[in-house]
XYZ file of C-alpha atoms in Angstrom:
545
model
C 0.005 0.014 0.028
C 0.943 3.510 -0.245
C 2.218 5.872 2.590
C -0.656 8.220 1.774
C -2.902 5.371 2.962
C -1.723 5.328 6.628
C -3.984 7.384 8.718
C -2.817 10.358 10.586
C -1.293 9.606 13.983
C -0.774 5.604 13.436
C 2.556 4.511 14.237
C 3.952 1.151 13.362
C 5.298 -0.746 16.290
C 8.550 -2.839 16.409
C 8.198 -6.451 17.553
C 10.690 -8.334 19.624
C 12.170 -9.905 16.207
C 13.038 -6.751 15.001
C 16.255 -4.768 15.650
C 16.245 -2.726 18.797
C 15.950 0.979 18.648
C 19.240 3.050 18.260
C 20.564 5.001 21.288
C 19.952 8.198 19.006
C 16.189 7.420 18.914
C 15.918 7.036 22.727
C 17.786 10.421 23.197
C 15.786 12.283 20.829
C 12.561 11.584 23.229
C 10.683 9.419 20.564
C 8.834 6.821 22.559
C 6.733 4.029 21.138
C 4.266 1.691 22.906
C 5.858 -1.643 23.456
C 3.073 -4.539 23.202
C 3.935 -8.030 23.940
C 1.751 -10.821 22.989
C -0.903 -8.676 21.392
C -1.733 -11.178 18.788
C -2.822 -13.810 21.161
C -4.812 -10.918 22.875
C -6.684 -9.819 19.678
C -7.227 -13.475 18.370
C -9.072 -13.981 21.671
C -11.633 -11.151 20.938
C -14.653 -12.143 18.790
C -16.541 -9.292 17.065
C -19.656 -9.237 15.082
C -19.891 -8.971 11.454
C -19.346 -5.470 10.523
C -18.987 -4.166 14.054
C -16.579 -1.352 14.853
C -13.299 -2.326 16.109
C -13.033 -1.004 19.906
C -9.967 1.328 20.036
C -8.598 -0.677 22.718
C -8.034 -3.614 20.568
C -7.712 -2.155 17.439
C -4.502 -3.234 15.267
C -2.182 -0.251 14.960
C -1.492 -1.202 11.271
C -5.335 -1.192 10.276
C -6.640 1.520 7.982
C -8.535 3.149 10.767
C -9.021 6.719 11.923
C -10.875 8.581 14.754
C -12.721 11.997 14.454
C -9.831 13.873 15.983
C -7.555 12.510 13.082
C -10.112 13.463 10.544
C -10.364 17.213 12.013
C -6.699 17.153 11.883
C -6.201 15.844 8.415
C -8.731 18.125 6.822
C -7.643 21.128 8.629
C -8.782 24.839 8.891
C -10.587 26.288 5.797
C -13.887 27.578 4.602
C -15.994 25.632 6.874
C -14.316 26.835 9.966
C -14.710 30.546 8.691
C -18.338 30.159 8.276
C -18.648 28.385 11.637
C -16.462 31.291 13.085
C -18.940 33.900 11.872
C -22.036 31.919 13.152
C -20.656 31.392 16.507
C -19.377 35.000 16.575
C -22.916 35.871 16.225
C -24.394 34.151 19.173
C -21.476 35.615 21.400
C -21.969 39.263 20.000
C -25.986 38.540 21.173
C -24.991 37.246 24.534
C -22.466 40.178 24.919
C -25.163 42.763 23.944
C -27.870 41.163 26.562
C -25.092 41.586 29.128
C -24.211 44.988 28.339
C -27.642 46.515 28.181
C -27.732 45.783 31.984
C -25.284 48.467 32.741
C -27.378 50.858 30.521
C -30.728 49.785 31.402
C -30.305 49.967 35.329
C -29.673 53.732 35.693
C -32.417 54.522 33.162
C -34.996 52.465 34.927
C -33.482 53.768 38.307
C -34.514 57.158 37.276
C -37.838 56.501 34.947
C -39.386 54.188 37.507
C -38.145 55.854 40.751
C -36.617 52.408 41.743
C -34.534 52.131 45.058
C -30.907 50.846 44.574
C -31.689 47.174 45.576
C -34.280 46.800 43.030
C -32.023 48.173 40.359
C -29.395 45.508 41.637
C -32.192 42.979 41.753
C -32.839 43.793 37.842
C -29.447 42.894 37.104
C -29.137 39.949 39.267
C -32.441 38.142 38.014
C -30.720 37.866 34.720
C -27.878 35.981 36.356
C -30.225 33.902 38.391
C -31.731 32.635 35.082
C -28.518 32.012 33.663
C -27.120 30.079 36.915
C -30.503 27.688 37.012
C -30.159 26.797 33.337
C -26.482 26.383 32.435
C -26.140 22.804 33.804
C -29.411 22.081 32.135
C -28.352 23.120 28.716
C -25.069 21.370 29.434
C -27.163 18.239 29.916
C -29.262 18.785 26.803
C -26.357 19.169 24.557
C -24.579 15.947 26.058
C -27.817 13.965 25.480
C -29.420 15.242 22.462
C -26.656 17.168 20.615
C -24.846 20.561 20.734
C -26.939 21.707 17.779
C -30.367 21.097 19.484
C -29.405 22.624 22.774
C -27.829 25.761 20.986
C -31.195 26.156 18.635
C -33.438 25.952 21.619
C -31.842 28.136 23.789
C -31.448 31.096 21.075
C -34.925 30.821 20.164
C -35.837 31.109 23.883
C -33.613 34.081 24.235
C -35.074 35.756 21.085
C -38.644 35.216 22.096
C -38.295 36.669 25.767
C -35.825 39.365 24.822
C -38.102 41.052 22.357
C -41.156 40.525 24.888
C -39.265 42.350 27.779
C -39.557 45.475 25.742
C -43.219 45.562 26.050
C -42.822 45.149 30.044
C -45.550 47.817 31.593
C -44.198 47.659 35.295
C -41.016 46.590 37.330
C -42.302 42.773 38.251
C -42.927 42.140 34.686
C -39.595 43.085 33.312
C -37.989 41.352 36.258
C -39.583 38.067 35.278
C -39.045 38.318 31.643
C -35.402 39.386 32.113
C -35.105 36.288 34.191
C -36.434 34.243 31.313
C -34.060 35.990 28.933
C -30.862 34.907 31.435
C -32.451 31.356 31.337
C -31.968 31.182 27.631
C -28.674 32.965 27.915
C -27.391 30.268 29.852
C -27.182 27.990 26.755
C -25.279 30.306 24.610
C -21.782 28.900 25.800
C -22.633 25.777 24.111
C -21.673 27.246 20.751
C -18.117 27.104 21.980
C -18.387 23.541 22.787
C -19.550 22.948 19.125
C -16.968 25.141 17.706
C -14.057 23.559 19.512
C -15.047 19.888 18.366
C -14.520 21.096 14.619
C -11.110 22.812 15.326
C -7.775 21.296 14.399
C -5.568 21.335 17.559
C -2.961 24.005 16.254
C -5.993 26.583 15.506
C -8.343 26.099 18.538
C -6.748 28.256 20.887
C -6.449 31.186 18.255
C -9.767 30.569 16.907
C -11.644 30.389 20.128
C -10.011 33.649 21.169
C -10.940 35.111 18.082
C -14.589 34.363 18.546
C -14.208 36.669 21.696
C -13.580 39.412 19.166
C -17.396 39.221 18.582
C -18.141 39.388 22.348
C -15.881 42.791 22.238
C -17.911 43.948 19.066
C -21.334 43.222 20.788
C -20.412 45.186 24.052
C -19.218 48.202 21.740
C -22.132 47.777 19.328
C -24.648 47.790 22.511
C -22.866 51.296 23.699
C -22.873 52.768 20.433
C -26.693 51.605 19.688
C -27.502 53.327 23.212
C -25.987 56.531 22.458
C -28.221 56.902 19.301
C -31.275 55.266 20.551
C -31.455 56.020 24.374
C -32.228 59.637 23.903
C -34.672 59.828 20.817
C -36.386 56.315 21.186
C -35.913 55.165 24.654
C -35.019 51.926 26.497
C -37.800 49.788 25.221
C -36.286 50.214 21.282
C -32.905 49.406 22.673
C -34.113 46.043 23.909
C -35.832 45.249 20.395
C -32.763 46.529 18.419
C -30.335 44.573 20.645
C -32.023 41.343 19.757
C -31.102 41.552 16.006
C -27.968 39.549 16.200
C -29.999 36.809 17.931
C -32.426 36.878 14.968
C -29.648 36.434 12.443
C -28.357 33.436 14.437
C -31.775 31.771 14.714
C -32.309 32.026 10.917
C -28.602 30.938 10.113
C -28.462 28.356 12.653
C -30.125 25.513 10.693
C -27.102 25.494 8.588
C -25.056 24.189 11.341
C -23.988 20.700 11.319
C -24.277 18.347 14.430
C -20.707 17.783 16.116
C -19.073 14.645 14.423
C -17.627 13.996 17.885
C -21.066 13.717 19.227
C -22.345 11.705 16.664
C -19.622 8.985 16.920
C -20.394 8.889 20.876
C -23.838 8.692 20.237
C -23.556 5.575 17.826
C -24.374 7.569 14.478
C -21.083 6.766 12.702
C -22.789 7.272 9.117
C -24.000 10.634 9.979
C -20.397 11.630 11.670
C -18.993 10.557 8.252
C -21.332 12.424 6.297
C -20.530 15.441 8.238
C -16.881 15.103 7.820
C -17.210 14.625 3.980
C -18.953 17.792 4.064
C -16.264 19.732 5.757
C -13.649 17.927 3.573
C -15.684 19.132 0.453
C -16.005 22.743 1.608
C -12.484 22.875 2.679
C -11.257 21.301 -0.581
C -9.214 18.786 1.429
C -9.218 14.969 1.038
C -11.053 12.713 3.627
C -8.597 9.992 5.865
C -8.796 6.721 4.259
C -10.049 3.655 6.415
C -12.477 2.644 8.821
C -14.204 5.541 11.367
C -13.357 4.014 14.985
C -14.498 5.111 18.321
C -13.529 5.409 21.861
C -15.012 3.017 24.490
C -18.683 3.714 24.791
C -19.798 5.477 27.965
C -22.547 7.494 29.653
C -22.994 10.945 28.540
C -23.724 13.995 30.671
C -23.444 12.480 34.071
C -22.573 14.964 37.040
C -20.352 12.206 38.734
C -18.251 11.938 35.845
C -16.905 15.610 36.741
C -15.837 14.374 40.152
C -13.809 11.150 39.161
C -10.381 10.929 40.406
C -9.012 12.527 37.271
C -11.420 15.494 37.179
C -12.307 16.328 40.901
C -9.733 18.872 41.794
C -9.835 20.204 38.035
C -13.601 20.584 38.310
C -13.614 22.457 41.803
C -10.736 24.891 40.938
C -12.360 25.536 37.511
C -15.611 26.591 39.336
C -13.712 28.921 41.450
C -11.981 30.228 38.558
C -15.381 30.764 36.699
C -16.920 32.353 39.474
C -14.027 35.102 40.033
C -13.932 35.813 36.287
C -17.630 36.506 36.093
C -17.922 38.138 39.623
C -14.903 40.532 38.787
C -15.709 41.093 34.900
C -19.387 42.451 35.531
C -18.289 43.928 38.804
C -16.157 46.131 36.751
C -18.947 46.811 33.980
C -21.402 48.033 36.543
C -18.631 49.848 38.700
C -17.646 51.700 35.473
C -21.069 53.680 35.000
C -20.975 54.416 39.039
C -17.525 55.645 39.124
C -17.962 57.985 36.023
C -21.001 59.146 37.114
C -19.288 60.322 40.517
C -16.229 61.451 38.696
C -13.528 59.355 40.599
C -13.338 57.058 43.746
C -12.639 59.898 46.069
C -15.800 61.738 44.889
C -17.897 58.689 45.823
C -16.081 58.500 49.046
C -16.511 62.206 49.957
C -20.027 62.520 48.544
C -21.095 59.321 50.979
C -19.641 61.275 53.765
C -21.337 64.797 52.841
C -24.681 63.311 52.343
C -24.830 60.457 55.096
C -28.727 60.234 54.908
C -28.617 59.892 51.028
C -31.958 58.867 49.476
C -31.992 55.988 47.590
C -34.220 57.161 45.244
C -31.763 59.930 43.947
C -30.682 59.251 40.467
C -28.651 60.592 37.593
C -29.201 59.738 34.036
C -26.243 58.961 32.004
C -24.614 61.721 30.015
C -23.240 61.806 26.648
C -19.639 61.768 28.365
C -20.478 58.743 30.632
C -21.229 57.069 27.357
C -18.184 58.053 25.516
C -15.999 56.857 28.567
C -18.075 53.615 28.641
C -17.480 53.243 25.130
C -13.635 53.504 25.683
C -13.458 51.103 28.613
C -15.345 48.512 26.670
C -12.932 49.189 23.463
C -10.430 47.516 25.934
C -11.798 44.186 25.131
C -9.992 44.234 21.824
C -6.483 44.612 23.278
C -7.469 42.101 25.791
C -8.229 39.475 22.912
C -4.866 40.528 21.307
C -2.658 40.213 24.478
C -4.251 36.904 25.691
C -3.774 35.592 21.886
C -0.040 36.558 22.098
C 0.698 34.697 25.368
C -1.601 31.853 25.576
C 0.360 29.609 23.426
C 3.647 30.711 24.771
C 2.887 30.737 28.564
C 0.342 28.125 28.184
C -3.446 28.202 29.508
C -2.830 28.123 33.301
C 0.012 31.186 33.584
C -2.101 33.226 31.039
C -5.207 32.919 33.317
C -3.107 33.595 36.482
C -1.473 36.615 34.851
C -4.494 38.334 33.780
C -6.003 37.718 37.524
C -2.805 39.340 39.120
C -2.970 42.390 36.852
C -6.550 42.939 37.152
C -6.053 42.794 41.070
C -3.270 45.415 40.754
C -5.337 47.865 38.819
C -8.169 47.618 41.381
C -5.774 48.398 43.962
C -4.367 51.366 42.316
C -8.112 52.599 42.210
C -7.436 53.429 45.974
C -5.302 56.303 45.128
C -7.178 59.504 44.310
C -6.887 59.941 40.388
C -8.452 62.240 38.090
C -11.005 61.124 35.445
C -8.376 60.466 32.830
C -6.236 58.108 34.874
C -9.540 56.317 36.147
C -10.392 55.683 32.666
C -6.759 54.260 31.696
C -6.988 51.975 34.825
C -10.423 50.760 34.157
C -9.196 50.087 30.542
C -6.395 47.923 31.553
C -8.265 46.210 34.287
C -11.239 45.438 31.789
C -8.697 44.308 29.210
C -7.078 41.545 31.619
C -10.248 40.555 32.998
C -11.827 39.781 29.665
C -8.435 38.208 28.710
C -8.775 35.717 31.775
C -12.208 34.887 30.637
C -11.278 33.975 27.159
C -8.282 31.834 28.497
C -10.951 30.039 30.540
C -13.065 29.537 27.527
C -10.190 28.058 25.583
C -9.038 25.609 28.795
C -12.411 24.354 29.714
C -13.506 22.591 26.525
C -9.744 21.077 26.307
C -9.509 19.502 29.781
C -12.824 17.427 29.511
C -13.524 14.650 27.069
C -16.458 14.583 24.694
C -18.734 12.624 27.011
C -18.775 15.414 29.507
C -17.415 18.476 27.562
C -20.639 20.263 27.181
C -21.701 19.389 30.990
C -18.504 20.654 32.181
C -18.725 23.764 30.209
C -22.176 24.015 31.386
C -21.475 23.300 35.196
C -18.397 26.042 35.113
C -20.749 28.639 33.057
C -23.270 28.227 35.830
C -20.626 29.000 38.881
C -19.704 32.270 36.593
C -23.506 33.110 37.028
C -23.369 32.881 40.579
C -20.478 35.339 40.691
C -22.458 37.363 38.412
C -25.568 37.132 40.547
C -23.692 38.318 43.692
C -21.827 41.180 41.874
C -24.599 43.816 41.594
C -25.147 43.768 45.332
C -21.340 44.789 45.695
C -20.919 46.997 42.764
C -24.052 48.906 43.317
C -25.236 48.535 46.921
C -21.944 48.150 49.137
C -20.608 50.712 47.025
C -22.714 53.299 48.907
C -21.227 52.262 52.151
C -17.612 51.929 51.398
C -15.805 52.248 47.865
C -12.643 50.793 49.354
C -14.135 47.664 50.722
C -15.938 47.256 47.485
C -12.427 47.522 45.512
C -10.665 45.330 47.805
C -13.228 42.486 47.559
C -12.748 42.379 43.726
C -8.978 42.365 44.428
C -8.714 39.625 46.925
C -11.181 37.421 44.914
C -8.844 37.813 41.841
C -5.721 37.033 43.741
C -7.096 33.766 45.071
C -8.342 33.158 41.388
C -4.740 33.461 40.125
C -3.396 30.705 42.883
C -6.328 28.491 41.730
C -5.221 28.979 38.168
C -1.459 27.829 39.143
C -2.873 24.941 40.999
C -4.843 23.373 37.938
C -3.325 20.132 37.719
C -3.484 19.770 33.810
C -1.973 21.948 31.223
C -3.628 21.610 27.872
C -1.165 23.516 25.512
C -0.496 21.380 22.719
C -2.913 18.438 23.343
C -5.637 17.321 21.309
C -9.460 17.085 22.591
C -9.945 13.935 24.608
C -12.611 11.576 22.960
C -13.027 9.518 26.325
C -12.453 9.619 30.005
C -10.934 6.223 30.040
C -7.972 7.272 27.880
C -4.580 8.314 29.099
C -3.898 12.036 29.303
C -2.285 13.629 26.060
C -2.629 10.578 24.217
C -4.884 10.623 20.826
C -3.780 7.543 18.948
C -1.496 5.884 21.407
C -3.770 3.208 23.454
C -4.852 0.576 20.806
C -4.339 -2.381 22.337
C -3.761 -1.312 25.887
C -5.428 -4.346 27.348
C -2.856 -6.445 25.832
C -0.283 -8.173 28.352
C 3.011 -6.702 29.289
C 2.307 -3.077 28.090
C 4.999 -0.358 28.586
C 4.435 3.160 27.689
C 5.964 6.636 28.606
C 3.728 9.385 29.907
C 3.768 12.021 27.458
C 0.584 13.801 28.345
C 0.889 17.282 29.489
C -0.337 16.616 33.025
C 1.840 18.716 35.572
């Protein structure tokens, strides 16, 4: 046969009868799996006609490949570009729904004469919805498919997003925004679907570039508010903010189901059809041979996140995601509060001067406030670029730790009485790095979990992020009235702890393929065929630290 017929990642293994490996080969770090008596083990296994050979028993010299090999062989092309834009639309819509909270809160505070706790509750109820639904969407995506979960969540968010624009009173908008939050909880599953179609070398860069759409969404929302709020009001802002969701809802029927999910759920023909479609669109050849699968396992079970392999990783990631959302959304809400006051010292002196401050006192956002809000929002773009530059150099764990430390440092600098320009600069830097930390977490989480629990893992992490976002309005808007310094200290301390948590993560995923099965060894994509043979010796070339 020709060399071109050998599936990617499959290596021939020397038997005992062949010459021993030279010392030079050993010194170069190339390690092969040595399997003794593998033929005896294979002959004892009986398979039904036409049955797929389990990966553990597959002969390494067979013409076989896995989804990971096909994705790597087909590479990045036209299909992935289309998928990038579509996934980006979902992120843009999510960002706009989040950014609108910091614009809507002061407006309704004045228009409906709401006390500060009701303003904070209006923000928190969105995150209550997101928190309560994140695990549910993860389960739906693992049980019924990534595409199914994503479509339902987008249509749900679109419906209640438009409906909330017609809310007559506070109680109505509270319920409807909560239902919007419930739908938004499923949007992170677009990252799961997206990551499963990306070759290893492009994965980190592509997921980070998708975050550019988040930045575009936040900037677009502020620009939209500048033009819409003075003339048309907040109701039209809510309707127009749903446009990206409407576009995604129309275009998402083009989305294919994840080939990894199809293989895991037993739909090999559908997975092959999807891979052929991608190969055709990219103008690349399909790998030759038979598609094989990892060991079948239950999908979307919560207990799988707490196996010995994942327990420590899951708990640390939950805290990291909590801190990310707590600090990111806290900074977004603090920005409008600080700009309205002028600076930190103005807030402090204002509270001392007016001890019995009426909670119904309000100020509309001025044009200058909107412009400064726009400048700090633009910081998300350099945040993406910095993270993009360092994530494959430092690795995922160190990137997250660095982002948390810089955010914490900028928060502490706000203790100093600075002018409005310096305040804008510090908020710019802080937001750039906390958004960078969020992006790094979105790269790391789908990489660390296997296909069977990837959507659930991302869903639970997203749920913990919503817990942080749920608490943060009461810190950034309510506690701020009591002590601005205590508020800043809470955010700074939380991020320092998150930086430590990032360093203690047991697995570094840089340069590692997506795991197909939790039963497979860390960092091994093709090694492991015949692992049940007697006398197996192998090197641990995974990237576990």
